[in-house]
Each structure stands twice: as C-alpha cells, then as structure tokens.
Amino acid sequence: MTRSEFDDIRAHITAEARHAADLLEIANELLDDLEQARVREATMRSHYLALLTAARATVAASNAGDPAPMTFLLHELAKHGQLPADDAEATRILSDAKTAQALIPRVDDETPARRPRPGSRARSCVGVGRTLPR
C-alpha cells in the first residue's frame, strides 16, 4: 500500500461522520492488504534465502576445488528464469551490475540540499481533488 493510499484512508475516515459499515469495510480492506503484503514478504524472503544459499554453496564449492562450482547458482537462477539467454543479454546484465555498484556509495551520500529540514514534513498530494490539511 502506498503512502498516498494511507493518506486517502485517513482523509476518508476523518472527513465527516461515517457509518460503522464504512469503517468496517475499510478495516477489512486494510487487513486483506496486510495479509497480501505478508505473503509477498515471506515469498521474497524465501527466494532471497535460496539465492543466498546457492551463492554461498558456489563459493564453498569453488574454495574446495569442485570442478563445477557454479552448479548451485546456475540451478537456482534457471529455476526462476534468470539466466542470460544470449551474449547481448549477458552484456546488458554486466553493464547493469557495474552501474549498480557505482551507485551504491551514492545512496549513503545524500546531499544536504535533498534532506528535509529538521522538524518539517514533506507534503505531497497524489490523486484528483485531494488536499492536505494545514
């Protein structure tokens, strides 16, 4: 659920006196969204753990002198259709990896001009006809 969706829900709840049925419907939607988010998180954690395990097994196999150390990682990537299909895709993947490596240090080096002032709250409004309280 996005930040603007939470803002929409807050605005709807506080707008005017609402019937209990409206609030119950909102609560049920929020619970459904929360359940879906938990399932997605569990799935992502499972995929991450499998990939991490394959990466660690690959390094361990390489260190142990295994003749085919990439077997674990290749299997895990193939299972999810993530192996490069051709040389052009492999080149693009390598380029993306180099770019990502170059950008990682910049994430922590946020410039002061982009940081919000202490005590201020960023105000944004997404959607039609919605205003923020002052």
mmCIF file of N, CA and C in Angstrom:
data_model
loop_
_atom_site.group_PDB
_atom_site.id
_atom_site.type_symbol
_atom_site.label_atom_id
_atom_site.label_comp_id
_atom_site.label_asym_id
_atom_site.label_seq_id
_atom_site.Cartn_x
_atom_site.Cartn_y
_atom_site.Cartn_z
ATOM 1 N N MET A 1 0.850 -1.165 0.000
ATOM 2 C CA MET A 1 0.000 0.000 0.000
ATOM 3 C C MET A 1 0.898 1.231 0.000
ATOM 4 N N THR A 2 0.585 2.184 -0.848
ATOM 5 C CA THR A 2 1.431 3.375 -0.954
ATOM 6 C C THR A 2 1.074 4.398 0.113
ATOM 7 N N ARG A 3 1.984 5.342 0.287
ATOM 8 C CA ARG A 3 1.773 6.414 1.271
ATOM 9 C C ARG A 3 0.508 7.205 0.948
ATOM 10 N N SER A 4 0.278 7.480 -0.336
ATOM 11 C CA SER A 4 -0.905 8.258 -0.711
ATOM 12 C C SER A 4 -2.198 7.487 -0.425
ATOM 13 N N GLU A 5 -2.159 6.149 -0.528
ATOM 14 C CA GLU A 5 -3.344 5.364 -0.199
ATOM 15 C C GLU A 5 -3.655 5.459 1.296
ATOM 16 N N PHE A 6 -2.604 5.445 2.129
ATOM 17 C CA PHE A 6 -2.824 5.640 3.565
ATOM 18 C C PHE A 6 -3.407 7.028 3.826
ATOM 19 N N ASP A 7 -2.881 8.030 3.131
ATOM 20 C CA ASP A 7 -3.402 9.394 3.289
ATOM 21 C C ASP A 7 -4.871 9.468 2.876
ATOM 22 N N ASP A 8 -5.222 8.780 1.785
ATOM 23 C CA ASP A 8 -6.618 8.748 1.333
ATOM 24 C C ASP A 8 -7.516 8.125 2.393
ATOM 25 N N ILE A 9 -7.053 7.042 2.991
ATOM 26 C CA ILE A 9 -7.853 6.360 4.015
ATOM 27 C C ILE A 9 -8.033 7.260 5.230
ATOM 28 N N ARG A 10 -6.939 7.903 5.668
ATOM 29 C CA ARG A 10 -7.054 8.821 6.810
ATOM 30 C C ARG A 10 -8.035 9.947 6.513
ATOM 31 N N ALA A 11 -7.942 10.512 5.319
ATOM 32 C CA ALA A 11 -8.842 11.602 4.938
ATOM 33 C C ALA A 11 -10.292 11.113 4.915
ATOM 34 N N HIS A 12 -10.512 9.927 4.413
ATOM 35 C CA HIS A 12 -11.865 9.369 4.345
ATOM 36 C C HIS A 12 -12.435 9.153 5.746
ATOM 37 N N ILE A 13 -11.625 8.631 6.639
ATOM 38 C CA ILE A 13 -12.087 8.340 7.998
ATOM 39 C C ILE A 13 -12.405 9.622 8.757
ATOM 40 N N THR A 14 -11.567 10.641 8.581
ATOM 41 C CA THR A 14 -11.738 11.873 9.357
ATOM 42 C C THR A 14 -12.612 12.915 8.670
ATOM 43 N N ALA A 15 -13.028 12.677 7.430
ATOM 44 C CA ALA A 15 -13.776 13.677 6.670
ATOM 45 C C ALA A 15 -15.047 14.115 7.402
ATOM 46 N N GLU A 16 -15.944 13.229 7.585
ATOM 47 C CA GLU A 16 -17.201 13.527 8.256
ATOM 48 C C GLU A 16 -17.642 12.278 8.997
ATOM 49 N N ALA A 17 -18.703 12.401 9.724
ATOM 50 C CA ALA A 17 -19.202 11.237 10.462
ATOM 51 C C ALA A 17 -19.472 10.110 9.479
ATOM 52 N N ARG A 18 -18.889 8.975 9.739
ATOM 53 C CA ARG A 18 -19.042 7.824 8.859
ATOM 54 C C ARG A 18 -19.870 6.756 9.555
ATOM 55 N N HIS A 19 -20.513 5.967 8.759
ATOM 56 C CA HIS A 19 -21.280 4.845 9.301
ATOM 57 C C HIS A 19 -20.308 3.739 9.689
ATOM 58 N N ALA A 20 -20.702 2.960 10.653
ATOM 59 C CA ALA A 20 -19.858 1.855 11.115
ATOM 60 C C ALA A 20 -19.567 0.882 9.985
ATOM 61 N N ALA A 21 -20.494 0.701 9.067
ATOM 62 C CA ALA A 21 -20.290 -0.229 7.950
ATOM 63 C C ALA A 21 -19.138 0.240 7.054
ATOM 64 N N ASP A 22 -19.044 1.576 6.843
ATOM 65 C CA ASP A 22 -17.937 2.125 6.035
ATOM 66 C C ASP A 22 -16.599 1.839 6.698
ATOM 67 N N LEU A 23 -16.537 2.062 8.014
ATOM 68 C CA LEU A 23 -15.289 1.838 8.739
ATOM 69 C C LEU A 23 -14.931 0.355 8.762
ATOM 70 N N LEU A 24 -15.931 -0.506 8.881
ATOM 71 C CA LEU A 24 -15.696 -1.948 8.867
ATOM 72 C C LEU A 24 -15.160 -2.382 7.500
ATOM 73 N N GLU A 25 -15.709 -1.814 6.438
ATOM 74 C CA GLU A 25 -15.233 -2.141 5.092
ATOM 75 C C GLU A 25 -13.773 -1.709 4.926
ATOM 76 N N ILE A 26 -13.432 -0.526 5.407
ATOM 77 C CA ILE A 26 -12.046 -0.035 5.327
ATOM 78 C C ILE A 26 -11.122 -0.946 6.127
ATOM 79 N N ALA A 27 -11.552 -1.330 7.326
ATOM 80 C CA ALA A 27 -10.728 -2.207 8.164
ATOM 81 C C ALA A 27 -10.490 -3.551 7.481
ATOM 82 N N ASN A 28 -11.522 -4.098 6.856
ATOM 83 C CA ASN A 28 -11.372 -5.373 6.149
ATOM 84 C C ASN A 28 -10.415 -5.245 4.967
ATOM 85 N N GLU A 29 -10.503 -4.150 4.221
ATOM 86 C CA GLU A 29 -9.589 -3.928 3.097
ATOM 87 C C GLU A 29 -8.145 -3.813 3.595
ATOM 88 N N LEU A 30 -7.956 -3.111 4.701
ATOM 89 C CA LEU A 30 -6.611 -2.961 5.260
ATOM 90 C C LEU A 30 -6.056 -4.304 5.716
ATOM 91 N N LEU A 31 -6.893 -5.114 6.337
ATOM 92 C CA LEU A 31 -6.440 -6.438 6.769
ATOM 93 C C LEU A 31 -6.094 -7.319 5.573
ATOM 94 N N ASP A 32 -6.893 -7.238 4.515
ATOM 95 C CA ASP A 32 -6.585 -8.002 3.297
ATOM 96 C C ASP A 32 -5.253 -7.549 2.707
ATOM 97 N N ASP A 33 -5.035 -6.228 2.645
ATOM 98 C CA ASP A 33 -3.773 -5.693 2.119
ATOM 99 C C ASP A 33 -2.591 -6.132 2.977
ATOM 100 N N LEU A 34 -2.770 -6.115 4.290
ATOM 101 C CA LEU A 34 -1.707 -6.532 5.200
ATOM 102 C C LEU A 34 -1.371 -8.004 5.001
ATOM 103 N N GLU A 35 -2.394 -8.833 4.853
ATOM 104 C CA GLU A 35 -2.169 -10.259 4.632
ATOM 105 C C GLU A 35 -1.421 -10.491 3.315
ATOM 106 N N GLN A 36 -1.817 -9.797 2.258
ATOM 107 C CA GLN A 36 -1.128 -9.927 0.971
ATOM 108 C C GLN A 36 0.325 -9.468 1.072
ATOM 109 N N ALA A 37 0.562 -8.397 1.809
ATOM 110 C CA ALA A 37 1.928 -7.901 1.985
ATOM 111 C C ALA A 37 2.780 -8.919 2.737
ATOM 112 N N ARG A 38 2.210 -9.556 3.741
ATOM 113 C CA ARG A 38 2.955 -10.574 4.499
ATOM 114 C C ARG A 38 3.290 -11.782 3.630
ATOM 115 N N VAL A 39 2.358 -12.188 2.787
ATOM 116 C CA VAL A 39 2.614 -13.318 1.882
ATOM 117 C C VAL A 39 3.722 -12.947 0.902
ATOM 118 N N ARG A 40 3.656 -11.728 0.330
ATOM 119 C CA ARG A 40 4.706 -11.284 -0.597
ATOM 120 C C ARG A 40 6.058 -11.224 0.101
ATOM 121 N N GLU A 41 6.075 -10.727 1.337
ATOM 122 C CA GLU A 41 7.330 -10.649 2.078
ATOM 123 C C GLU A 41 7.892 -12.043 2.347
ATOM 124 N N ALA A 42 7.049 -12.971 2.750
ATOM 125 C CA ALA A 42 7.512 -14.339 3.015
ATOM 126 C C ALA A 42 8.056 -14.981 1.745
ATOM 127 N N THR A 43 7.393 -14.748 0.631
ATOM 128 C CA THR A 43 7.862 -15.290 -0.648
ATOM 129 C C THR A 43 9.215 -14.695 -1.020
ATOM 130 N N MET A 44 9.342 -13.373 -0.875
ATOM 131 C CA MET A 44 10.610 -12.714 -1.203
ATOM 132 C C MET A 44 11.737 -13.200 -0.284
ATOM 133 N N ARG A 45 11.442 -13.371 0.988
ATOM 134 C CA ARG A 45 12.458 -13.884 1.912
ATOM 135 C C ARG A 45 12.891 -15.294 1.526
ATOM 136 N N SER A 46 11.941 -16.111 1.112
ATOM 137 C CA SER A 46 12.241 -17.471 0.703
ATOM 138 C C SER A 46 13.142 -17.482 -0.537
ATOM 139 N N HIS A 47 12.810 -16.643 -1.531
ATOM 140 C CA HIS A 47 13.646 -16.556 -2.734
ATOM 141 C C HIS A 47 15.042 -16.033 -2.399
ATOM 142 N N TYR A 48 15.102 -15.027 -1.529
ATOM 143 C CA TYR A 48 16.389 -14.463 -1.126
ATOM 144 C C TYR A 48 17.238 -15.522 -0.422
ATOM 145 N N LEU A 49 16.635 -16.272 0.496
ATOM 146 C CA LEU A 49 17.364 -17.302 1.224
ATOM 147 C C LEU A 49 17.892 -18.384 0.282
ATOM 148 N N ALA A 50 17.065 -18.798 -0.686
ATOM 149 C CA ALA A 50 17.506 -19.812 -1.651
ATOM 150 C C ALA A 50 18.672 -19.290 -2.489
ATOM 151 N N LEU A 51 18.593 -18.042 -2.920
ATOM 152 C CA LEU A 51 19.672 -17.458 -3.720
ATOM 153 C C LEU A 51 20.939 -17.282 -2.886
ATOM 154 N N LEU A 52 20.797 -16.837 -1.646
ATOM 155 C CA LEU A 52 21.957 -16.684 -0.760
ATOM 156 C C LEU A 52 22.609 -18.038 -0.498
ATOM 157 N N THR A 53 21.801 -19.048 -0.261
ATOM 158 C CA THR A 53 22.329 -20.393 -0.026
ATOM 159 C C THR A 53 23.083 -20.897 -1.251
ATOM 160 N N ALA A 54 22.521 -20.668 -2.440
ATOM 161 C CA ALA A 54 23.184 -21.090 -3.677
ATOM 162 C C ALA A 54 24.496 -20.338 -3.879
ATOM 163 N N ALA A 55 24.497 -19.035 -3.580
ATOM 164 C CA ALA A 55 25.719 -18.246 -3.725
ATOM 165 C C ALA A 55 26.798 -18.733 -2.755
ATOM 166 N N ARG A 56 26.415 -18.998 -1.520
ATOM 167 C CA ARG A 56 27.381 -19.489 -0.530
ATOM 168 C C ARG A 56 27.908 -20.869 -0.908
ATOM 169 N N ALA A 57 27.019 -21.738 -1.406
ATOM 170 C CA ALA A 57 27.444 -23.075 -1.827
ATOM 171 C C ALA A 57 28.392 -22.985 -3.023
ATOM 172 N N THR A 58 28.149 -22.038 -3.906
ATOM 173 C CA THR A 58 29.022 -21.839 -5.059
ATOM 174 C C THR A 58 30.416 -21.424 -4.620
ATOM 175 N N VAL A 59 30.497 -20.479 -3.692
ATOM 176 C CA VAL A 59 31.803 -20.031 -3.179
ATOM 177 C C VAL A 59 32.496 -21.172 -2.441
ATOM 178 N N ALA A 60 31.750 -21.903 -1.623
ATOM 179 C CA ALA A 60 32.340 -23.028 -0.886
ATOM 180 C C ALA A 60 32.844 -24.101 -1.845
ATOM 181 N N ALA A 61 32.069 -24.389 -2.900
ATOM 182 C CA ALA A 61 32.498 -25.391 -3.879
ATOM 183 C C ALA A 61 33.751 -24.928 -4.612
ATOM 184 N N SER A 62 33.811 -23.648 -4.929
ATOM 185 C CA SER A 62 34.996 -23.107 -5.603
ATOM 186 C C SER A 62 36.212 -23.204 -4.688
ATOM 187 N N ASN A 63 36.047 -22.848 -3.425
ATOM 188 C CA ASN A 63 37.147 -22.917 -2.459
ATOM 189 C C ASN A 63 37.602 -24.357 -2.224
ATOM 190 N N ALA A 64 36.677 -25.306 -2.344
ATOM 191 C CA ALA A 64 37.007 -26.720 -2.128
ATOM 192 C C ALA A 64 37.584 -27.363 -3.383
ATOM 193 N N GLY A 65 37.655 -26.611 -4.467
ATOM 194 C CA GLY A 65 38.227 -27.139 -5.701
ATOM 195 C C GLY A 65 37.274 -27.977 -6.523
ATOM 196 N N ASP A 66 35.979 -27.823 -6.313
ATOM 197 C CA ASP A 66 34.982 -28.565 -7.090
ATOM 198 C C ASP A 66 35.155 -28.228 -8.576
ATOM 199 N N PRO A 67 35.092 -29.233 -9.454
ATOM 200 C CA PRO A 67 35.279 -28.960 -10.879
ATOM 201 C C PRO A 67 34.143 -28.145 -11.507
ATOM 202 N N ALA A 68 32.980 -28.114 -10.895
ATOM 203 C CA ALA A 68 31.846 -27.339 -11.419
ATOM 204 C C ALA A 68 31.190 -26.550 -10.284
ATOM 205 N N PRO A 69 31.869 -25.529 -9.759
ATOM 206 C CA PRO A 69 31.345 -24.817 -8.585
ATOM 207 C C PRO A 69 30.078 -24.004 -8.856
ATOM 208 N N MET A 70 29.814 -23.653 -10.107
ATOM 209 C CA MET A 70 28.657 -22.814 -10.425
ATOM 210 C C MET A 70 27.336 -23.589 -10.450
ATOM 211 N N THR A 71 27.369 -24.881 -10.266
ATOM 212 C CA THR A 71 26.179 -25.725 -10.376
ATOM 213 C C THR A 71 25.033 -25.217 -9.502
ATOM 214 N N PHE A 72 25.311 -24.900 -8.255
ATOM 215 C CA PHE A 72 24.276 -24.466 -7.316
ATOM 216 C C PHE A 72 23.616 -23.173 -7.784
ATOM 217 N N LEU A 73 24.445 -22.208 -8.143
ATOM 218 C CA LEU A 73 23.923 -20.904 -8.568
ATOM 219 C C LEU A 73 23.187 -21.005 -9.900
ATOM 220 N N LEU A 74 23.742 -21.748 -10.838
ATOM 221 C CA LEU A 74 23.073 -21.937 -12.131
ATOM 222 C C LEU A 74 21.699 -22.571 -11.957
ATOM 223 N N HIS A 75 21.609 -23.566 -11.087
ATOM 224 C CA HIS A 75 20.327 -24.230 -10.834
ATOM 225 C C HIS A 75 19.309 -23.240 -10.279
ATOM 226 N N GLU A 76 19.712 -22.452 -9.295
ATOM 227 C CA GLU A 76 18.781 -21.511 -8.656
ATOM 228 C C GLU A 76 18.330 -20.429 -9.640
ATOM 229 N N LEU A 77 19.246 -19.904 -10.417
ATOM 230 C CA LEU A 77 18.879 -18.878 -11.396
ATOM 231 C C LEU A 77 17.986 -19.455 -12.494
ATOM 232 N N ALA A 78 18.302 -20.643 -12.954
ATOM 233 C CA ALA A 78 17.490 -21.279 -14.002
ATOM 234 C C ALA A 78 16.072 -21.559 -13.513
ATOM 235 N N LYS A 79 15.950 -21.920 -12.246
ATOM 236 C CA LYS A 79 14.640 -22.216 -11.662
ATOM 237 C C LYS A 79 13.692 -21.025 -11.778
ATOM 238 N N HIS A 80 14.246 -19.818 -11.753
ATOM 239 C CA HIS A 80 13.438 -18.592 -11.816
ATOM 240 C C HIS A 80 13.554 -17.889 -13.168
ATOM 241 N N GLY A 81 14.131 -18.577 -14.148
ATOM 242 C CA GLY A 81 14.248 -17.999 -15.482
ATOM 243 C C GLY A 81 15.148 -16.776 -15.538
ATOM 244 N N GLN A 82 16.207 -16.762 -14.735
ATOM 245 C CA GLN A 82 17.072 -15.591 -14.634
ATOM 246 C C GLN A 82 18.429 -15.751 -15.300
ATOM 247 N N LEU A 83 18.634 -16.831 -16.033
ATOM 248 C CA LEU A 83 19.901 -16.993 -16.750
ATOM 249 C C LEU A 83 19.885 -16.150 -18.014
ATOM 250 N N PRO A 84 21.008 -15.526 -18.370
ATOM 251 C CA PRO A 84 21.049 -14.755 -19.616
ATOM 252 C C PRO A 84 20.789 -15.664 -20.815
ATOM 253 N N ALA A 85 19.968 -15.193 -21.737
ATOM 254 C CA ALA A 85 19.595 -16.002 -22.896
ATOM 255 C C ALA A 85 20.661 -15.974 -23.987
ATOM 256 N N ASP A 86 21.385 -14.849 -24.090
ATOM 257 C CA ASP A 86 22.389 -14.722 -25.152
ATOM 258 C C ASP A 86 23.475 -13.740 -24.720
ATOM 259 N N ASP A 87 24.450 -13.523 -25.607
ATOM 260 C CA ASP A 87 25.568 -12.632 -25.284
ATOM 261 C C ASP A 87 25.116 -11.192 -25.065
ATOM 262 N N ALA A 88 24.137 -10.745 -25.832
ATOM 263 C CA ALA A 88 23.650 -9.364 -25.693
ATOM 264 C C ALA A 88 23.033 -9.157 -24.308
ATOM 265 N N GLU A 89 22.254 -10.134 -23.860
ATOM 266 C CA GLU A 89 21.651 -10.018 -22.530
ATOM 267 C C GLU A 89 22.716 -10.089 -21.440
ATOM 268 N N ALA A 90 23.722 -10.944 -21.633
ATOM 269 C CA ALA A 90 24.812 -11.040 -20.667
ATOM 270 C C ALA A 90 25.552 -9.712 -20.569
ATOM 271 N N THR A 91 25.782 -9.060 -21.706
ATOM 272 C CA THR A 91 26.456 -7.751 -21.719
ATOM 273 C C THR A 91 25.621 -6.712 -20.982
ATOM 274 N N ARG A 92 24.304 -6.720 -21.212
ATOM 275 C CA ARG A 92 23.416 -5.772 -20.529
ATOM 276 C C ARG A 92 23.431 -6.012 -19.022
ATOM 277 N N ILE A 93 23.399 -7.274 -18.610
ATOM 278 C CA ILE A 93 23.408 -7.608 -17.181
ATOM 279 C C ILE A 93 24.701 -7.125 -16.530
ATOM 280 N N LEU A 94 25.816 -7.334 -17.190
ATOM 281 C CA LEU A 94 27.103 -6.869 -16.654
ATOM 282 C C LEU A 94 27.139 -5.348 -16.561
ATOM 283 N N SER A 95 26.599 -4.678 -17.565
ATOM 284 C CA SER A 95 26.544 -3.216 -17.542
ATOM 285 C C SER A 95 25.672 -2.730 -16.387
ATOM 286 N N ASP A 96 24.516 -3.378 -16.199
ATOM 287 C CA ASP A 96 23.629 -3.017 -15.083
ATOM 288 C C ASP A 96 24.323 -3.225 -13.738
ATOM 289 N N ALA A 97 25.076 -4.325 -13.623
ATOM 290 C CA ALA A 97 25.773 -4.619 -12.366
ATOM 291 C C ALA A 97 26.844 -3.563 -12.087
ATOM 292 N N LYS A 98 27.573 -3.142 -13.107
ATOM 293 C CA LYS A 98 28.600 -2.111 -12.924
ATOM 294 C C LYS A 98 27.961 -0.788 -12.517
ATOM 295 N N THR A 99 26.850 -0.453 -13.146
ATOM 296 C CA THR A 99 26.146 0.782 -12.800
ATOM 297 C C THR A 99 25.646 0.729 -11.365
ATOM 298 N N ALA A 100 25.060 -0.406 -10.977
ATOM 299 C CA ALA A 100 24.558 -0.553 -9.605
ATOM 300 C C ALA A 100 25.687 -0.425 -8.596
ATOM 301 N N GLN A 101 26.837 -1.030 -8.898
ATOM 302 C CA GLN A 101 27.989 -0.921 -7.998
ATOM 303 C C GLN A 101 28.428 0.521 -7.851
ATOM 304 N N ALA A 102 28.407 1.264 -8.938
ATOM 305 C CA ALA A 102 28.821 2.664 -8.896
ATOM 306 C C ALA A 102 27.831 3.519 -8.112
ATOM 307 N N LEU A 103 26.553 3.156 -8.134
ATOM 308 C CA LEU A 103 25.529 3.957 -7.465
ATOM 309 C C LEU A 103 25.398 3.670 -5.974
ATOM 310 N N ILE A 104 25.790 2.487 -5.544
ATOM 311 C CA ILE A 104 25.612 2.103 -4.138
ATOM 312 C C ILE A 104 26.241 3.108 -3.163
ATOM 313 N N PRO A 105 27.478 3.552 -3.365
ATOM 314 C CA PRO A 105 28.033 4.522 -2.416
ATOM 315 C C PRO A 105 27.260 5.838 -2.385
ATOM 316 N N ARG A 106 26.613 6.192 -3.475
ATOM 317 C CA ARG A 106 25.884 7.464 -3.536
ATOM 318 C C ARG A 106 24.596 7.438 -2.720
ATOM 319 N N VAL A 107 24.073 6.271 -2.463
ATOM 320 C CA VAL A 107 22.845 6.170 -1.679
ATOM 321 C C VAL A 107 23.081 6.703 -0.274
ATOM 322 N N ASP A 108 24.237 6.376 0.296
ATOM 323 C CA ASP A 108 24.557 6.829 1.645
ATOM 324 C C ASP A 108 25.033 8.278 1.678
ATOM 325 N N ASP A 109 25.470 8.799 0.541
ATOM 326 C CA ASP A 109 25.985 10.165 0.470
ATOM 327 C C ASP A 109 24.913 11.136 0.007
ATOM 328 N N GLU A 110 23.802 11.165 0.694
ATOM 329 C CA GLU A 110 22.707 12.056 0.327
ATOM 330 C C GLU A 110 23.145 13.497 0.574
ATOM 331 N N THR A 111 22.933 14.349 -0.401
ATOM 332 C CA THR A 111 23.362 15.745 -0.261
ATOM 333 C C THR A 111 22.442 16.484 0.690
ATOM 334 N N PRO A 112 22.967 17.480 1.434
ATOM 335 C CA PRO A 112 22.138 18.221 2.380
ATOM 336 C C PRO A 112 20.960 18.924 1.706
ATOM 337 N N ALA A 113 21.097 19.322 0.452
ATOM 338 C CA ALA A 113 20.008 20.014 -0.238
ATOM 339 C C ALA A 113 18.796 19.106 -0.430
ATOM 340 N N ARG A 114 19.000 17.814 -0.467
ATOM 341 C CA ARG A 114 17.895 16.892 -0.695
ATOM 342 C C ARG A 114 17.261 16.422 0.609
ATOM 343 N N ARG A 115 17.925 16.622 1.717
ATOM 344 C CA ARG A 115 17.372 16.192 3.003
ATOM 345 C C ARG A 115 16.296 17.170 3.457
ATOM 346 N N PRO A 116 15.213 16.640 4.040
ATOM 347 C CA PRO A 116 14.207 17.557 4.582
ATOM 348 C C PRO A 116 14.768 18.293 5.797
ATOM 349 N N ARG A 117 14.302 19.504 5.991
ATOM 350 C CA ARG A 117 14.733 20.279 7.154
ATOM 351 C C ARG A 117 14.231 19.601 8.416
ATOM 352 N N PRO A 118 15.016 19.643 9.500
ATOM 353 C CA PRO A 118 14.557 19.028 10.755
ATOM 354 C C PRO A 118 13.231 19.648 11.194
ATOM 355 N N GLY A 119 12.307 18.819 11.584
ATOM 356 C CA GLY A 119 11.017 19.296 12.059
ATOM 357 C C GLY A 119 10.005 19.546 10.956
ATOM 358 N N SER A 120 10.423 19.500 9.686
ATOM 359 C CA SER A 120 9.475 19.723 8.599
ATOM 360 C C SER A 120 8.982 18.394 8.077
ATOM 361 N N ARG A 121 7.799 18.410 7.524
ATOM 362 C CA ARG A 121 7.242 17.213 6.915
ATOM 363 C C ARG A 121 7.047 17.483 5.445
ATOM 364 N N ALA A 122 7.499 16.558 4.634
ATOM 365 C CA ALA A 122 7.307 16.710 3.202
ATOM 366 C C ALA A 122 5.825 16.551 2.902
ATOM 367 N N ARG A 123 5.290 17.458 2.117
ATOM 368 C CA ARG A 123 3.877 17.387 1.756
ATOM 369 C C ARG A 123 3.765 17.070 0.276
ATOM 370 N N SER A 124 3.022 16.033 -0.008
ATOM 371 C CA SER A 124 2.766 15.707 -1.399
ATOM 372 C C SER A 124 1.328 15.270 -1.513
ATOM 373 N N CYS A 125 0.807 15.449 -2.678
ATOM 374 C CA CYS A 125 -0.583 15.093 -2.907
ATOM 375 C C CYS A 125 -0.674 14.383 -4.243
ATOM 376 N N VAL A 126 -1.155 13.156 -4.221
ATOM 377 C CA VAL A 126 -1.332 12.386 -5.439
ATOM 378 C C VAL A 126 -2.809 12.054 -5.540
ATOM 379 N N GLY A 127 -3.380 12.291 -6.665
ATOM 380 C CA GLY A 127 -4.785 11.987 -6.847
ATOM 381 C C GLY A 127 -5.552 13.224 -7.262
ATOM 382 N N VAL A 128 -6.797 13.033 -7.581
ATOM 383 C CA VAL A 128 -7.626 14.125 -8.070
ATOM 384 C C VAL A 128 -8.465 14.664 -6.930
ATOM 385 N N GLY A 129 -8.458 15.976 -6.777
ATOM 386 C CA GLY A 129 -9.349 16.618 -5.831
ATOM 387 C C GLY A 129 -9.019 16.377 -4.370
ATOM 388 N N ARG A 130 -7.804 16.027 -4.063
ATOM 389 C CA ARG A 130 -7.453 15.794 -2.668
ATOM 390 C C ARG A 130 -6.548 16.904 -2.194
ATOM 391 N N THR A 131 -6.809 17.411 -1.004
ATOM 392 C CA THR A 131 -5.955 18.445 -0.440
ATOM 393 C C THR A 131 -5.404 17.958 0.882
ATOM 394 N N LEU A 132 -4.311 18.548 1.279
ATOM 395 C CA LEU A 132 -3.692 18.181 2.547
ATOM 396 C C LEU A 132 -4.069 19.190 3.607
ATOM 397 N N PRO A 133 -4.279 18.739 4.846
ATOM 398 C CA PRO A 133 -4.586 19.671 5.923
ATOM 399 C C PRO A 133 -3.387 20.533 6.245
ATOM 400 N N ARG A 134 -3.628 21.747 6.642
ATOM 401 C CA ARG A 134 -2.547 22.682 7.004
ATOM 402 C C ARG A 134 -2.306 22.663 8.478
#
